[in-house]
Short mmCIF file of C-alpha atoms in Angstrom, two decimals:
data_model
loop_
_atom_site.label_atom_id
_atom_site.label_comp_id
_atom_site.label_asym_id
_atom_site.label_seq_id
_atom_site.Cartn_x
_atom_site.Cartn_y
_atom_site.Cartn_z
CA MET A 913 27.64 0.21 11.84
CA SER A 914 27.73 2.50 14.84
CA PRO A 915 24.95 2.39 17.48
CA GLU A 916 22.27 5.01 18.02
CA SER A 917 19.15 5.14 20.19
CA ASN A 918 15.38 5.35 19.79
CA SER A 919 13.07 7.70 21.69
CA ASN A 920 13.28 5.45 24.74
CA GLY A 921 17.10 5.29 24.78
CA ASN A 922 17.25 1.70 23.48
CA SER A 923 20.34 0.94 21.42
CA ILE A 924 19.66 0.42 17.74
CA VAL A 925 21.96 0.23 14.74
CA GLN A 926 22.36 2.62 11.83
CA ALA A 927 21.10 1.64 8.40
CA SER A 928 23.36 0.83 5.47
CA SER A 929 22.74 -0.31 1.94
CA SER A 930 23.81 -3.86 2.90
CA ASP A 931 21.21 -4.11 5.68
CA PRO A 932 18.41 -6.64 5.39
CA ILE A 933 14.99 -5.46 4.26
CA ALA A 934 12.07 -5.92 6.69
CA LYS A 935 8.52 -6.11 5.31
CA PHE A 936 5.32 -4.71 6.80
CA LEU A 937 1.92 -5.65 5.32
CA VAL A 938 -0.36 -2.75 6.25
CA GLN A 939 -4.13 -3.23 6.07
CA LEU A 940 -5.97 0.10 6.20
CA GLN A 941 -9.42 0.88 7.58
CA SER A 942 -10.83 0.61 4.03
CA GLY A 943 -9.58 -2.91 3.64
CA GLU A 944 -6.93 -1.82 1.21
CA GLN A 945 -3.51 -3.27 1.74
CA ARG A 946 -0.01 -2.04 0.99
CA LEU A 947 3.41 -3.60 1.45
CA ILE A 948 6.05 -1.38 3.02
CA THR A 949 9.69 -2.39 2.98
CA SER A 950 12.49 -0.70 4.87
CA ARG A 951 16.17 -1.06 5.74
CA LYS A 952 15.84 1.57 8.49
CA PRO A 953 16.65 0.50 12.04
CA LEU A 954 13.89 2.78 13.39
CA ILE A 955 10.44 2.82 11.83
CA THR A 956 7.73 5.10 13.22
CA ILE A 957 3.98 4.52 13.02
CA GLY A 958 1.37 7.26 13.21
CA ARG A 959 -1.04 9.69 11.61
CA LEU A 960 1.60 12.29 10.56
CA PRO A 961 2.77 11.80 7.00
CA GLN A 962 6.43 11.89 8.12
CA ASN A 963 6.02 8.45 9.68
CA GLU A 964 7.47 5.56 7.69
CA ILE A 965 4.16 3.74 8.26
CA HIS A 966 1.59 6.50 7.77
CA LEU A 967 -1.90 5.47 9.01
CA HIS A 968 -4.71 7.94 8.23
CA ASP A 969 -7.10 6.87 10.97
CA PRO A 970 -8.69 9.17 13.60
CA LEU A 971 -8.04 6.56 16.27
CA VAL A 972 -4.28 6.58 15.52
CA SER A 973 -2.12 9.19 17.28
CA ARG A 974 0.20 11.49 15.36
CA ARG A 975 3.22 9.51 16.58
CA HIS A 976 1.62 6.26 17.73
CA ALA A 977 4.35 3.61 18.00
CA GLU A 978 7.76 2.64 16.72
CA ILE A 979 9.57 -0.51 15.56
CA TYR A 980 13.30 -0.56 16.09
CA ARG A 981 16.11 -3.00 15.40
CA ASP A 982 19.04 -3.91 17.60
CA LYS A 983 21.85 -6.27 16.63
CA THR A 984 19.68 -9.40 16.70
CA SER A 985 16.00 -8.54 16.92
CA TYR A 986 13.11 -6.21 16.07
CA TRP A 987 11.14 -4.54 18.89
CA LEU A 988 7.77 -2.76 19.12
CA ARG A 989 7.15 0.16 21.49
CA ASP A 990 4.09 2.33 22.08
CA LEU A 991 4.79 6.08 22.10
CA GLY A 992 2.12 7.04 24.57
CA SER A 993 -0.67 6.79 22.01
CA ARG A 994 -4.20 7.85 22.92
CA ASN A 995 -5.85 4.47 22.16
CA GLY A 996 -2.89 2.13 22.75
CA THR A 997 -0.96 -0.34 20.61
CA PHE A 998 -1.86 -4.05 20.47
CA LEU A 999 0.37 -7.00 19.59
CA ASN A 1000 -1.56 -10.16 18.58
CA GLY A 1001 -4.63 -8.77 20.35
CA GLU A 1002 -2.85 -7.86 23.62
CA SER A 1003 -2.14 -4.28 24.73
CA ILE A 1004 1.54 -3.53 25.18
CA SER A 1005 3.17 -1.26 27.78
CA GLY A 1006 6.93 -1.59 27.39
CA PRO A 1007 9.03 -2.73 24.39
CA VAL A 1008 8.16 -6.25 23.13
CA GLN A 1009 10.15 -8.37 20.71
CA LEU A 1010 8.58 -9.06 17.34
CA LYS A 1011 8.39 -12.47 15.72
CA PRO A 1012 7.65 -13.38 12.10
CA GLY A 1013 3.95 -13.00 11.34
CA ASP A 1014 3.18 -10.92 14.47
CA LYS A 1015 0.10 -8.69 14.09
CA VAL A 1016 0.24 -5.11 15.33
CA ASN A 1017 -3.01 -3.15 15.70
CA ALA A 1018 -3.03 0.66 15.81
CA GLY A 1019 -6.57 2.10 15.73
CA ASN A 1020 -8.42 0.27 12.98
CA CYS A 1021 -5.25 -0.57 11.08
CA LEU A 1022 -3.40 -3.88 11.03
CA ILE A 1023 0.35 -4.28 10.44
CA VAL A 1024 1.77 -7.77 9.85
CA PHE A 1025 5.51 -7.99 10.53
CA GLN A 1026 7.77 -10.03 8.33
CA PRO A 1027 11.50 -9.95 9.23
CA PRO A 1028 14.23 -9.98 6.54
CA THR A 1029 14.18 -13.25 4.61
CA PRO A 1030 17.52 -15.05 4.80
CA SER A 1031 19.36 -15.54 1.57
CA LEU A 1032 18.56 -18.73 -0.30
CA LEU A 1033 22.12 -19.86 0.27
CA THR A 1034 22.64 -20.26 4.01
CA GLU A 1035 24.68 -23.41 3.72
CA LYS A 1036 28.45 -23.06 4.13
CA GLN A 1037 30.32 -24.56 1.19
CA GLU A 1038 33.88 -25.55 1.93
CA SER A 1039 35.25 -26.39 -1.51
CA VAL A 1040 35.80 -23.84 -4.25
CA PRO A 1041 33.72 -24.39 -7.43
CA SER A 1042 35.45 -25.19 -10.67
CA SER A 1043 34.94 -21.70 -12.07
CA THR A 1044 32.84 -18.61 -11.43
CA MET A 1045 32.05 -15.30 -13.10
CA SER A 1046 31.00 -12.19 -11.18
CA LEU A 1047 27.89 -10.70 -12.81
CA ALA A 1048 28.84 -7.22 -11.59
CA LYS A 1049 32.58 -7.38 -12.58
CA PRO A 1050 33.41 -10.17 -15.02
CA LYS A 1051 36.98 -11.37 -14.44
CA LEU A 1052 37.30 -14.25 -16.91
CA PRO A 1053 40.34 -14.26 -19.18
CA LYS A 1054 39.74 -13.01 -22.68
CA LEU A 1055 38.05 -15.72 -24.72
CA ASN A 1056 37.60 -16.03 -28.43
CA ALA A 1057 33.90 -16.68 -28.56
CA PRO A 1058 33.03 -19.07 -31.44
CA LEU A 1059 30.77 -17.80 -34.20
CA GLU A 1060 28.07 -20.31 -33.20
CA MET A 1061 27.89 -18.77 -29.73
CA LEU A 1062 27.59 -15.23 -31.11
CA THR A 1063 24.92 -16.39 -33.54
CA SER A 1064 23.00 -17.98 -30.66
CA VAL A 1065 23.15 -14.77 -28.62
CA ALA A 1066 21.85 -12.77 -31.57
CA GLU A 1067 19.01 -15.27 -32.10
CA ILE A 1068 18.05 -15.12 -28.42
CA ALA A 1069 18.15 -11.31 -28.54
CA ARG A 1070 15.60 -11.45 -31.38
CA GLN A 1071 13.34 -13.70 -29.27
CA ILE A 1072 13.54 -11.27 -26.39
CA VAL A 1073 12.42 -8.25 -28.39
CA MET A 1074 9.53 -10.14 -30.03
CA ASP A 1075 6.02 -9.25 -28.87
CA GLN A 1076 4.98 -12.60 -27.40
CA PRO A 1077 4.04 -14.04 -23.99
CA LEU A 1078 6.95 -14.25 -21.51
CA GLU A 1079 6.62 -18.04 -21.09
CA GLN A 1080 6.87 -18.53 -24.87
CA THR A 1081 10.02 -16.34 -25.02
CA LEU A 1082 11.69 -18.26 -22.15
CA GLN A 1083 10.87 -21.60 -23.68
CA SER A 1084 12.37 -20.51 -27.01
CA ILE A 1085 15.55 -19.40 -25.20
CA LEU A 1086 15.91 -22.82 -23.59
CA GLU A 1087 15.43 -24.55 -26.94
CA ILE A 1088 18.32 -22.56 -28.38
CA CYS A 1089 20.46 -23.24 -25.30
CA LEU A 1090 20.06 -27.01 -25.53
CA GLU A 1091 20.40 -27.02 -29.30
CA ARG A 1092 23.74 -25.12 -29.29
CA THR A 1093 25.36 -26.78 -26.21
CA SER A 1094 25.77 -30.32 -24.92
CA GLY A 1095 23.28 -29.69 -22.09
CA GLU A 1096 20.49 -32.18 -21.53
CA ARG A 1097 18.24 -30.19 -19.23
CA ALA A 1098 17.72 -26.46 -18.90
CA ALA A 1099 15.43 -24.33 -16.80
CA ILE A 1100 14.64 -20.73 -15.94
CA LEU A 1101 13.38 -20.14 -12.42
CA THR A 1102 12.29 -16.92 -10.74
CA LEU A 1103 12.29 -15.96 -7.08
CA ASP A 1104 8.88 -15.47 -5.44
CA GLU A 1105 8.15 -13.09 -2.61
CA ASN A 1106 9.38 -15.69 -0.09
CA SER A 1107 12.70 -16.14 -2.01
CA ASN A 1108 11.68 -19.59 -3.23
CA LEU A 1109 12.69 -20.69 -6.74
CA VAL A 1110 9.69 -21.24 -8.98
CA PRO A 1111 10.11 -22.82 -12.48
CA LYS A 1112 8.97 -20.49 -15.27
CA ALA A 1113 10.29 -22.62 -18.17
CA TYR A 1114 11.86 -26.10 -18.36
CA LEU A 1115 13.17 -28.26 -21.23
CA SER A 1116 14.77 -31.70 -21.35
CA LYS A 1117 16.19 -33.64 -24.24
CA SER A 1118 14.94 -36.81 -22.62
CA PRO A 1119 11.13 -36.80 -22.24
CA THR A 1120 10.08 -37.57 -18.72
CA ARG A 1121 6.86 -37.60 -16.74
CA GLU A 1122 8.64 -36.83 -13.51
CA ARG A 1123 8.24 -33.44 -11.84
CA PHE A 1124 11.03 -30.99 -12.59
CA ALA A 1125 13.89 -30.99 -10.11
CA LEU A 1126 17.27 -29.30 -10.01
CA SER A 1127 20.30 -29.23 -7.72
CA ARG A 1128 19.36 -26.75 -5.03
CA SER A 1129 22.94 -26.79 -3.77
CA ILE A 1130 24.27 -25.39 -7.05
CA ALA A 1131 21.46 -22.83 -7.38
CA HIS A 1132 21.92 -21.65 -3.80
CA ARG A 1133 25.63 -21.17 -4.34
CA ALA A 1134 25.16 -19.02 -7.41
CA ILE A 1135 22.49 -16.80 -5.84
CA ALA A 1136 24.32 -16.23 -2.59
CA ALA A 1137 27.57 -15.18 -4.30
CA ASN A 1138 25.77 -13.47 -7.20
CA GLU A 1139 28.19 -15.32 -9.51
CA ALA A 1140 27.68 -17.46 -12.58
CA LEU A 1141 28.79 -20.91 -11.42
CA LEU A 1142 30.44 -23.61 -13.57
CA ILE A 1143 30.82 -27.16 -12.24
CA ARG A 1144 33.04 -28.92 -14.77
CA ASP A 1145 33.00 -32.29 -13.05
CA VAL A 1146 30.75 -33.04 -10.10
CA ALA A 1147 32.98 -36.03 -9.29
CA GLY A 1148 35.73 -33.57 -8.36
CA GLU A 1149 33.51 -31.55 -6.01
CA HIS A 1150 33.39 -33.60 -2.80
CA ASP A 1151 30.63 -31.59 -1.11
CA LEU A 1152 28.47 -31.72 -4.22
CA LYS A 1153 29.15 -35.36 -4.88
CA ALA A 1154 27.69 -36.14 -1.49
CA SER A 1155 24.49 -34.27 -2.28
CA GLU A 1156 21.47 -36.59 -2.39
CA SER A 1157 19.72 -34.52 -5.03
CA ILE A 1158 22.75 -34.51 -7.34
CA ALA A 1159 23.17 -38.29 -6.86
CA ASN A 1160 19.54 -38.88 -7.71
CA LEU A 1161 19.68 -36.64 -10.77
CA LYS A 1162 22.99 -38.25 -11.87
CA ILE A 1163 24.41 -34.81 -12.72
CA ARG A 1164 27.97 -34.81 -14.10
CA SER A 1165 28.43 -31.15 -15.07
CA ALA A 1166 26.31 -28.02 -14.62
CA ILE A 1167 26.12 -24.25 -15.02
CA CYS A 1168 23.90 -21.96 -12.91
CA THR A 1169 23.89 -18.20 -13.35
CA PRO A 1170 21.77 -15.70 -11.36
CA LEU A 1171 19.37 -13.60 -13.40
CA TRP A 1172 20.69 -10.27 -12.20
CA ASN A 1173 19.23 -7.07 -13.67
CA GLY A 1174 21.89 -4.79 -12.24
CA GLU A 1175 19.96 -4.14 -9.04
CA GLN A 1176 18.66 -7.48 -7.80
CA THR A 1177 18.56 -11.16 -8.56
CA VAL A 1178 15.18 -12.23 -9.97
CA GLY A 1179 15.96 -15.91 -10.58
CA VAL A 1180 18.44 -18.35 -12.13
CA LEU A 1181 19.28 -19.83 -15.51
CA TYR A 1182 20.26 -23.48 -14.98
CA ILE A 1183 21.64 -26.17 -17.31
CA ASP A 1184 23.14 -29.57 -16.63
CA THR A 1185 24.20 -32.82 -18.25
CA THR A 1186 24.53 -36.46 -17.19
CA ARG A 1187 27.09 -37.30 -19.91
CA ALA A 1188 30.44 -38.32 -18.46
CA ASP A 1189 32.24 -37.51 -21.75
CA ARG A 1190 31.12 -33.87 -21.90
CA GLN A 1191 31.97 -31.17 -19.43
CA PHE A 1192 30.96 -27.52 -19.70
CA ASP A 1193 33.85 -25.07 -20.07
CA GLU A 1194 34.56 -21.30 -19.78
CA VAL A 1195 33.09 -20.59 -23.20
CA ASP A 1196 29.78 -22.14 -22.05
CA LEU A 1197 30.01 -20.11 -18.84
CA LEU A 1198 30.53 -16.91 -20.79
CA PHE A 1199 27.63 -17.78 -23.08
CA PHE A 1200 25.14 -18.35 -20.25
CA SER A 1201 26.45 -15.40 -18.26
CA THR A 1202 25.80 -13.20 -21.26
CA LEU A 1203 22.26 -14.53 -21.54
CA SER A 1204 21.46 -14.07 -17.85
CA GLY A 1205 21.37 -10.27 -17.98
CA MET A 1206 19.22 -10.29 -21.12
CA ILE A 1207 16.75 -12.75 -19.57
CA ALA A 1208 16.64 -10.81 -16.27
CA GLU A 1209 15.79 -7.61 -18.10
CA LYS A 1210 13.12 -9.37 -20.14
CA ILE A 1211 11.49 -10.74 -16.97
CA GLN A 1212 11.63 -7.33 -15.31
CA ASN A 1213 10.15 -5.58 -18.37
CA ALA A 1214 7.40 -8.18 -18.60
CA THR A 1215 6.56 -7.70 -14.96
CA LEU A 1216 6.50 -3.92 -15.35
CA ALA A 1217 4.32 -4.23 -18.44
CA GLU A 1218 1.86 -6.40 -16.57
CA ILE A 1219 1.77 -3.92 -13.70
CA ALA A 1220 1.18 -1.09 -16.22
CA ARG A 1221 -1.69 -2.99 -17.88
CA GLU A 1222 -3.30 -3.70 -14.53
CA LYS A 1223 -2.92 -0.04 -13.55
CA GLN A 1224 -4.54 1.09 -16.81
CA ARG A 1225 -7.49 -1.23 -16.10
CA LEU A 1226 -7.85 0.03 -12.56
CA ASP A 1227 -7.50 3.66 -13.68
CA ALA A 1228 -10.35 3.17 -16.19
CA GLU A 1229 -12.55 1.65 -13.49
CA LEU A 1230 -11.70 4.50 -11.12
CA ARG A 1231 -12.58 7.13 -13.71
CA ILE A 1232 -16.01 5.48 -14.17
CA ALA A 1233 -16.46 5.23 -10.40
CA ALA A 1234 -15.49 8.90 -9.93
CA GLN A 1235 -18.00 9.94 -12.62
CA ILE A 1236 -20.78 7.94 -10.95
CA GLN A 1237 -19.88 9.26 -7.51
CA SER A 1238 -19.93 12.87 -8.69
CA GLN A 1239 -23.48 12.34 -9.89
CA LEU A 1240 -24.53 11.12 -6.40
CA LEU A 1241 -23.69 14.45 -4.78
CA PRO A 1242 -26.40 17.09 -5.24
CA SER A 1243 -25.72 19.16 -8.34
CA ASP A 1244 -28.28 21.86 -7.36
CA LEU A 1245 -28.90 22.87 -3.77
CA PRO A 1246 -32.44 23.80 -2.75
CA SER A 1247 -33.25 27.53 -2.75
CA VAL A 1248 -34.59 28.63 0.65
CA ASP A 1249 -36.02 32.12 1.27
CA GLY A 1250 -34.01 34.00 3.87
CA TYR A 1251 -31.02 31.65 3.67
CA GLU A 1252 -27.87 30.96 1.62
CA ILE A 1253 -26.60 27.41 1.27
CA ALA A 1254 -23.35 26.45 -0.41
CA ALA A 1255 -21.30 23.24 -0.52
CA PHE A 1256 -17.87 22.03 -1.70
CA ASN A 1257 -16.31 18.56 -2.07
CA ARG A 1258 -12.85 17.53 -3.26
CA ALA A 1259 -11.70 13.87 -3.13
CA CYS A 1260 -7.98 13.33 -2.46
CA THR A 1261 -8.05 10.28 -4.77
CA GLU A 1262 -10.15 9.44 -7.84
CA VAL A 1263 -13.02 8.39 -5.61
CA GLY A 1264 -13.54 9.51 -2.03
CA GLY A 1265 -15.37 8.56 1.13
CA ASP A 1266 -16.74 11.99 2.01
CA TYR A 1267 -20.42 12.65 1.45
CA TYR A 1268 -22.78 15.58 1.84
CA ASP A 1269 -26.42 16.05 1.02
CA VAL A 1270 -28.94 18.93 1.17
CA PHE A 1271 -32.59 18.18 0.38
CA ALA A 1272 -36.13 19.22 1.29
CA ALA A 1273 -38.27 16.93 3.42
CA ASP A 1274 -41.75 18.37 3.92
CA SER A 1275 -41.24 21.89 5.26
CA ARG A 1276 -37.73 21.12 6.55
CA ILE A 1277 -34.31 21.27 4.93
CA VAL A 1278 -32.18 18.19 5.78
CA ILE A 1279 -28.41 18.63 5.67
CA ALA A 1280 -25.88 15.88 6.25
CA VAL A 1281 -22.06 15.57 6.12
CA ALA A 1282 -20.49 12.16 6.49
CA ASP A 1283 -17.08 10.54 6.20
CA VAL A 1284 -16.69 6.87 5.37
CA ALA A 1285 -13.52 5.45 6.91
CA GLY A 1286 -10.92 4.75 4.19
CA LYS A 1287 -10.69 5.75 0.59
CA GLY A 1288 -11.21 4.18 -2.80
CA ILE A 1289 -14.06 2.27 -4.36
CA GLY A 1290 -15.06 0.48 -1.15
CA ALA A 1291 -15.62 3.76 0.65
CA ALA A 1292 -17.47 5.17 -2.33
CA MET A 1293 -19.85 2.20 -2.41
CA LEU A 1294 -20.65 2.68 1.30
CA MET A 1295 -21.20 6.37 0.68
CA SER A 1296 -23.81 5.65 -2.02
CA ASN A 1297 -25.52 3.16 0.31
CA LEU A 1298 -25.65 5.78 3.06
CA GLN A 1299 -27.13 8.43 0.76
CA ALA A 1300 -30.06 6.24 -0.34
CA ALA A 1301 -30.79 5.09 3.23
CA LEU A 1302 -30.63 8.60 4.65
CA ARG A 1303 -33.09 10.07 2.19
CA ILE A 1304 -35.59 7.27 2.75
CA ARG A 1305 -35.46 7.54 6.53
CA SER A 1306 -35.57 11.35 6.59
CA ASP A 1307 -38.86 11.18 4.68
CA THR A 1308 -40.39 8.88 7.29
CA SER A 1309 -39.03 10.42 10.53
CA LYS A 1310 -38.49 14.03 11.65
CA ASP A 1311 -36.34 13.05 14.61
CA VAL A 1312 -32.69 13.23 13.48
CA GLY A 1313 -31.62 11.01 16.38
CA GLU A 1314 -34.04 8.28 15.30
CA VAL A 1315 -32.80 8.60 11.75
CA LEU A 1316 -29.18 8.02 12.78
CA GLN A 1317 -30.21 5.13 15.04
CA SER A 1318 -32.09 3.50 12.14
CA LEU A 1319 -29.10 4.05 9.81
CA ASN A 1320 -26.77 2.47 12.33
CA ALA A 1321 -28.96 -0.62 12.67
CA ASP A 1322 -29.11 -0.98 8.91
CA LEU A 1323 -25.39 -0.47 8.27
CA ILE A 1324 -24.03 -2.61 11.09
CA ASP A 1325 -24.50 -5.79 9.01
CA ARG A 1326 -23.41 -4.19 5.71
CA VAL A 1327 -20.10 -2.60 6.68
CA GLY A 1328 -17.13 -4.90 6.92
CA GLU A 1329 -14.89 -5.25 9.94
CA GLY A 1330 -12.67 -2.21 10.56
CA ARG A 1331 -14.98 0.16 8.69
CA PHE A 1332 -17.25 2.85 10.12
CA ILE A 1333 -18.97 6.10 9.11
CA THR A 1334 -19.01 9.40 10.92
CA CYS A 1335 -22.06 11.57 10.22
CA PHE A 1336 -23.54 14.91 11.34
CA LEU A 1337 -27.22 15.24 10.54
CA MET A 1338 -29.32 18.41 10.98
CA SER A 1339 -32.84 19.48 10.10
CA LEU A 1340 -33.58 23.20 9.54
CA ASP A 1341 -36.96 24.81 9.97
CA PRO A 1342 -36.60 27.91 7.70
CA GLN A 1343 -39.52 29.70 9.35
CA THR A 1344 -38.03 29.78 12.83
CA GLY A 1345 -34.34 29.11 12.19
CA LYS A 1346 -34.49 26.15 14.59
CA VAL A 1347 -31.93 23.45 13.86
CA ALA A 1348 -32.41 19.95 15.24
CA TYR A 1349 -29.21 17.90 15.07
CA ALA A 1350 -27.52 14.65 16.07
CA ASN A 1351 -23.94 13.57 15.72
CA ALA A 1352 -22.43 10.14 15.00
CA GLY A 1353 -18.77 10.75 15.80
CA HIS A 1354 -18.30 13.53 13.24
CA ASN A 1355 -16.41 16.80 13.57
CA PRO A 1356 -18.68 19.21 15.48
CA PRO A 1357 -19.88 22.05 13.23
CA ILE A 1358 -19.00 25.67 13.96
CA VAL A 1359 -21.60 28.44 14.42
CA VAL A 1360 -20.57 32.11 14.00
CA ARG A 1361 -23.06 34.43 15.64
CA GLY A 1362 -23.16 38.08 14.70
CA GLY A 1363 -19.90 37.69 12.81
CA LYS A 1364 -17.86 37.46 16.03
CA GLN A 1365 -18.93 34.82 18.53
CA ILE A 1366 -17.80 31.21 17.86
CA GLU A 1367 -19.81 28.25 19.10
CA ARG A 1368 -19.05 24.53 18.73
CA VAL A 1369 -22.12 22.41 18.04
CA GLU A 1370 -21.20 19.60 20.43
CA ALA A 1371 -23.08 16.31 20.64
CA ALA A 1372 -21.85 12.86 21.67
CA GLY A 1373 -22.36 9.69 19.64
CA LEU A 1374 -20.38 6.78 18.27
CA PRO A 1375 -19.71 6.53 14.51
CA LEU A 1376 -22.20 4.43 12.59
CA ALA A 1377 -21.65 0.70 12.15
CA ILE A 1378 -19.57 0.18 15.30
CA LEU A 1379 -22.06 -0.77 18.04
CA VAL A 1380 -25.54 -2.23 17.48
CA GLU A 1381 -27.13 -0.51 20.46
CA SER A 1382 -25.76 3.00 19.86
CA ASP A 1383 -28.03 5.85 20.88
CA TYR A 1384 -28.08 9.23 19.12
CA GLU A 1385 -29.72 12.02 21.10
CA ALA A 1386 -31.25 14.94 19.23
CA HIS A 1387 -30.32 18.50 20.26
CA SER A 1388 -31.32 21.89 18.94
CA ILE A 1389 -30.05 25.43 18.40
CA THR A 1390 -31.54 28.44 16.60
CA LEU A 1391 -29.89 30.38 13.79
CA GLU A 1392 -30.62 34.06 14.23
CA PRO A 1393 -30.34 36.53 11.33
CA SER A 1394 -26.70 36.89 10.14
CA ASP A 1395 -25.72 33.66 11.94
CA LEU A 1396 -23.71 31.10 9.99
CA ILE A 1397 -23.10 27.37 10.53
CA LEU A 1398 -20.25 25.46 8.91
CA LEU A 1399 -20.30 21.67 8.53
CA TYR A 1400 -16.98 20.11 7.47
CA SER A 1401 -15.02 16.85 7.28
CA ASP A 1402 -11.69 16.19 9.02
CA GLY A 1403 -9.83 16.62 5.72
CA VAL A 1404 -10.09 20.37 6.42
CA THR A 1405 -8.53 20.52 9.90
CA GLU A 1406 -6.11 17.68 9.20
CA CYS A 1407 -4.66 19.25 6.06
CA PHE A 1408 -0.83 19.22 6.33
CA ASN A 1409 1.73 21.72 5.14
CA LYS A 1410 5.32 20.87 4.07
CA ASP A 1411 6.45 21.03 7.74
CA GLY A 1412 3.86 18.49 8.88
CA GLU A 1413 1.80 21.15 10.66
CA LEU A 1414 -1.98 20.70 10.77
CA PHE A 1415 -4.38 23.39 9.51
CA GLY A 1416 -6.28 22.84 12.72
CA GLU A 1417 -9.52 24.06 14.25
CA GLU A 1418 -8.11 27.32 15.66
CA ARG A 1419 -6.97 28.50 12.25
CA LEU A 1420 -10.37 27.57 10.78
CA GLU A 1421 -12.25 29.48 13.51
CA ALA A 1422 -10.02 32.55 13.07
CA ILE A 1423 -10.75 32.63 9.34
CA LEU A 1424 -14.48 32.25 9.96
CA LYS A 1425 -14.53 35.26 12.25
CA GLN A 1426 -13.04 37.40 9.53
CA ILE A 1427 -15.20 36.20 6.64
CA SER A 1428 -18.60 35.48 8.18
CA PRO A 1429 -20.15 38.67 6.69
CA GLN A 1430 -19.44 37.24 3.23
CA SER A 1431 -21.95 35.19 1.25
CA ALA A 1432 -22.07 31.43 1.82
CA LYS A 1433 -20.34 30.77 -1.51
CA ASP A 1434 -17.58 33.29 -0.74
CA VAL A 1435 -17.04 31.78 2.69
CA ILE A 1436 -16.34 28.41 1.10
CA LYS A 1437 -14.17 29.96 -1.59
CA THR A 1438 -12.07 31.75 1.06
CA ILE A 1439 -11.63 28.58 3.19
CA VAL A 1440 -10.60 26.51 0.15
CA GLY A 1441 -8.12 29.23 -0.84
CA ALA A 1442 -6.66 29.25 2.63
CA LEU A 1443 -6.26 25.45 2.52
CA ASP A 1444 -4.52 25.63 -0.86
CA GLU A 1445 -2.13 28.35 0.36
CA PHE A 1446 -1.44 26.41 3.56
CA ARG A 1447 -0.55 23.09 1.97
CA GLN A 1448 1.66 24.77 -0.70
CA ASP A 1449 0.96 22.34 -3.57
CA ARG A 1450 1.19 19.30 -1.30
CA PRO A 1451 -1.57 16.82 -2.15
CA PHE A 1452 -4.52 16.57 0.20
CA SER A 1453 -4.12 13.62 2.59
CA ASP A 1454 -7.90 13.25 2.97
CA ASP A 1455 -11.15 14.24 1.25
CA VAL A 1456 -12.37 17.79 1.92
CA THR A 1457 -16.06 18.62 2.33
CA LEU A 1458 -17.68 21.93 3.39
CA VAL A 1459 -21.33 22.96 3.74
CA VAL A 1460 -22.26 26.51 4.82
CA VAL A 1461 -25.78 27.59 5.84
CA LYS A 1462 -26.22 31.34 6.49
CA ARG A 1463 -29.39 33.05 7.64
CA LEU A 1464 -29.73 36.43 6.00
#
C-alpha cells in the first residue's frame, strides 16, 4: 500500500480489499442507531450526504470532522466545524488518537469507535497440521468417496431444504455426522459480532452434564487459515499435545472446518474423538469440508430470512404509523375572507418529524410549522404530542411567546436526551393583517411584499426542550394587500442535488419573487416542482413542509 495524505497533510495508507474493517456505531438525534463499517483509510463526518458518516443534524457542519488511519493507529481531527468536535466529552483542537470504545460527539450525534477486531487465530503455530483443505481452492488428491458418504451428504441436503427451525436442522446434521463417522462429539458454532465462537448445536455420544467445550487451538487454526483442518493423531502434534484444553478433553483426533459461504466465515463445524484406535482420514475431511459450505449457506439464508421477517413486521407498523400521522395533519384548512392559505407536507421516510397546523382560535388564525429532530416513529410520536399541547395552549393564551414558553416547560421532561423541536408560531388577525409571531430555533419565514421586496421574519429563540428557562419574545409585522408569507422546514433549503449542492435560501427567495402574484396553492406547487427538478430523482434527505398565507 502506498501512502497518501488527509486534508491536514497527515500520512495515511490507501485501502485494499485485505484491509481490516473498522466499525462505527452511530446514534442519531432521534435515538436511532446504525452500524457503519469501512475499510477506507480516510472517513469523513458531516451533514453532506457524500460523507462516509452522514449526520443530518443542524448543529453538524457540512464537513465536520474526519477519522484517518496511519500504519498503526486511527486518528480523529476536527475540520473547523462550527460547533466543534468532542472526544469522550472533551473538545479537540488537533488530531487525537482513537482507542477502542472512544465516544465522538458531533452536534447531537454520537459515534462509538470500534477498531478492526483481530482474527480469532492470533497464536503462531509452528508445526504443520496433519492435513488441510482450502475452502476456496480444494487441493486434495482425487478420492473415491464411499457410497455411505454420498448418501449422508444427500440426507443432510434434504435436512437443509426442509422448512424447520435452524437449530433443529443443525442438530439433525450433527446426528447424521456422528452416526456415519467414528466421531464422539460434534458441534456447530457461529461467530458473533465480537468474533467469539458461540455454540448453535452440540451432540455427544457420551451423555454429560458438563458445559460444552472444544479445542480453541484447533478452531483458531482453521479460521485463521480458512482451511478445513484434519488432526489425525494429536500425539504427533507437539504444540497441540501441550495444550491444556486438549489434554483435559482427552482428544486423540479431530476435524474442524470453517463455515465459509464464499465471502466470509460465519462459524465452524467441529468433530473429535477420544478413541486411540480410530483416526480421521482424508475421506472424513472431504466429507466435512463438503458439508461446511452447505451449512454456511443455510445459516446465512436463515439469518437473511429472519431479517426479512423483522423488516416486514416493521414495515407493517410504519404503514400504520404513517396512516395515523397523516390524519393528525389538518385535512381542511380554515377559509378566511380576504386571504388564501395553502400547505404541503412530504415525509422523506414512512413517518416524519415535520409538523404544521392551521386552526381558528377566537377571532385569530393560528399557524405553526415545527420540525422534530430525527425521523421515524419516535419523531412522529413527539409531533403528535406537540400538536395536542399547542392547540390547548393557543386556546388559553393569545401571546405566542407565552405559548412557546409553556410548550417548552411541558416538553422538557418528555423529550429524551439529544432530541429537540424547532417551531415557528404565528397568530393572524384577519381584520388588520397583523401577525404576532415567536420563533423557537426554526427557519425564519420569508415575506414577499408587493411581489418584489423580500423580508426575513427574524426572531431569536432556542429550540424547544433544550433549556428549562428559555424565553420566547413575541414580535409583530403586518401583511398588507398582495403580501405573502412563506413558512417552511429546513428540508426545503437543505435539499441536495446529485452534485451535493444545496437548494438554499437564495434560490428559494428568487423563485418567490417570480411567483408571488400566483395563488397560494400555485406558489406551493411551483416550489415543490422546483425542488423535484433540482434533486433529479434523488430521494429527499429530510421532510419537506410549506405553508403559504397570502393577503388578497
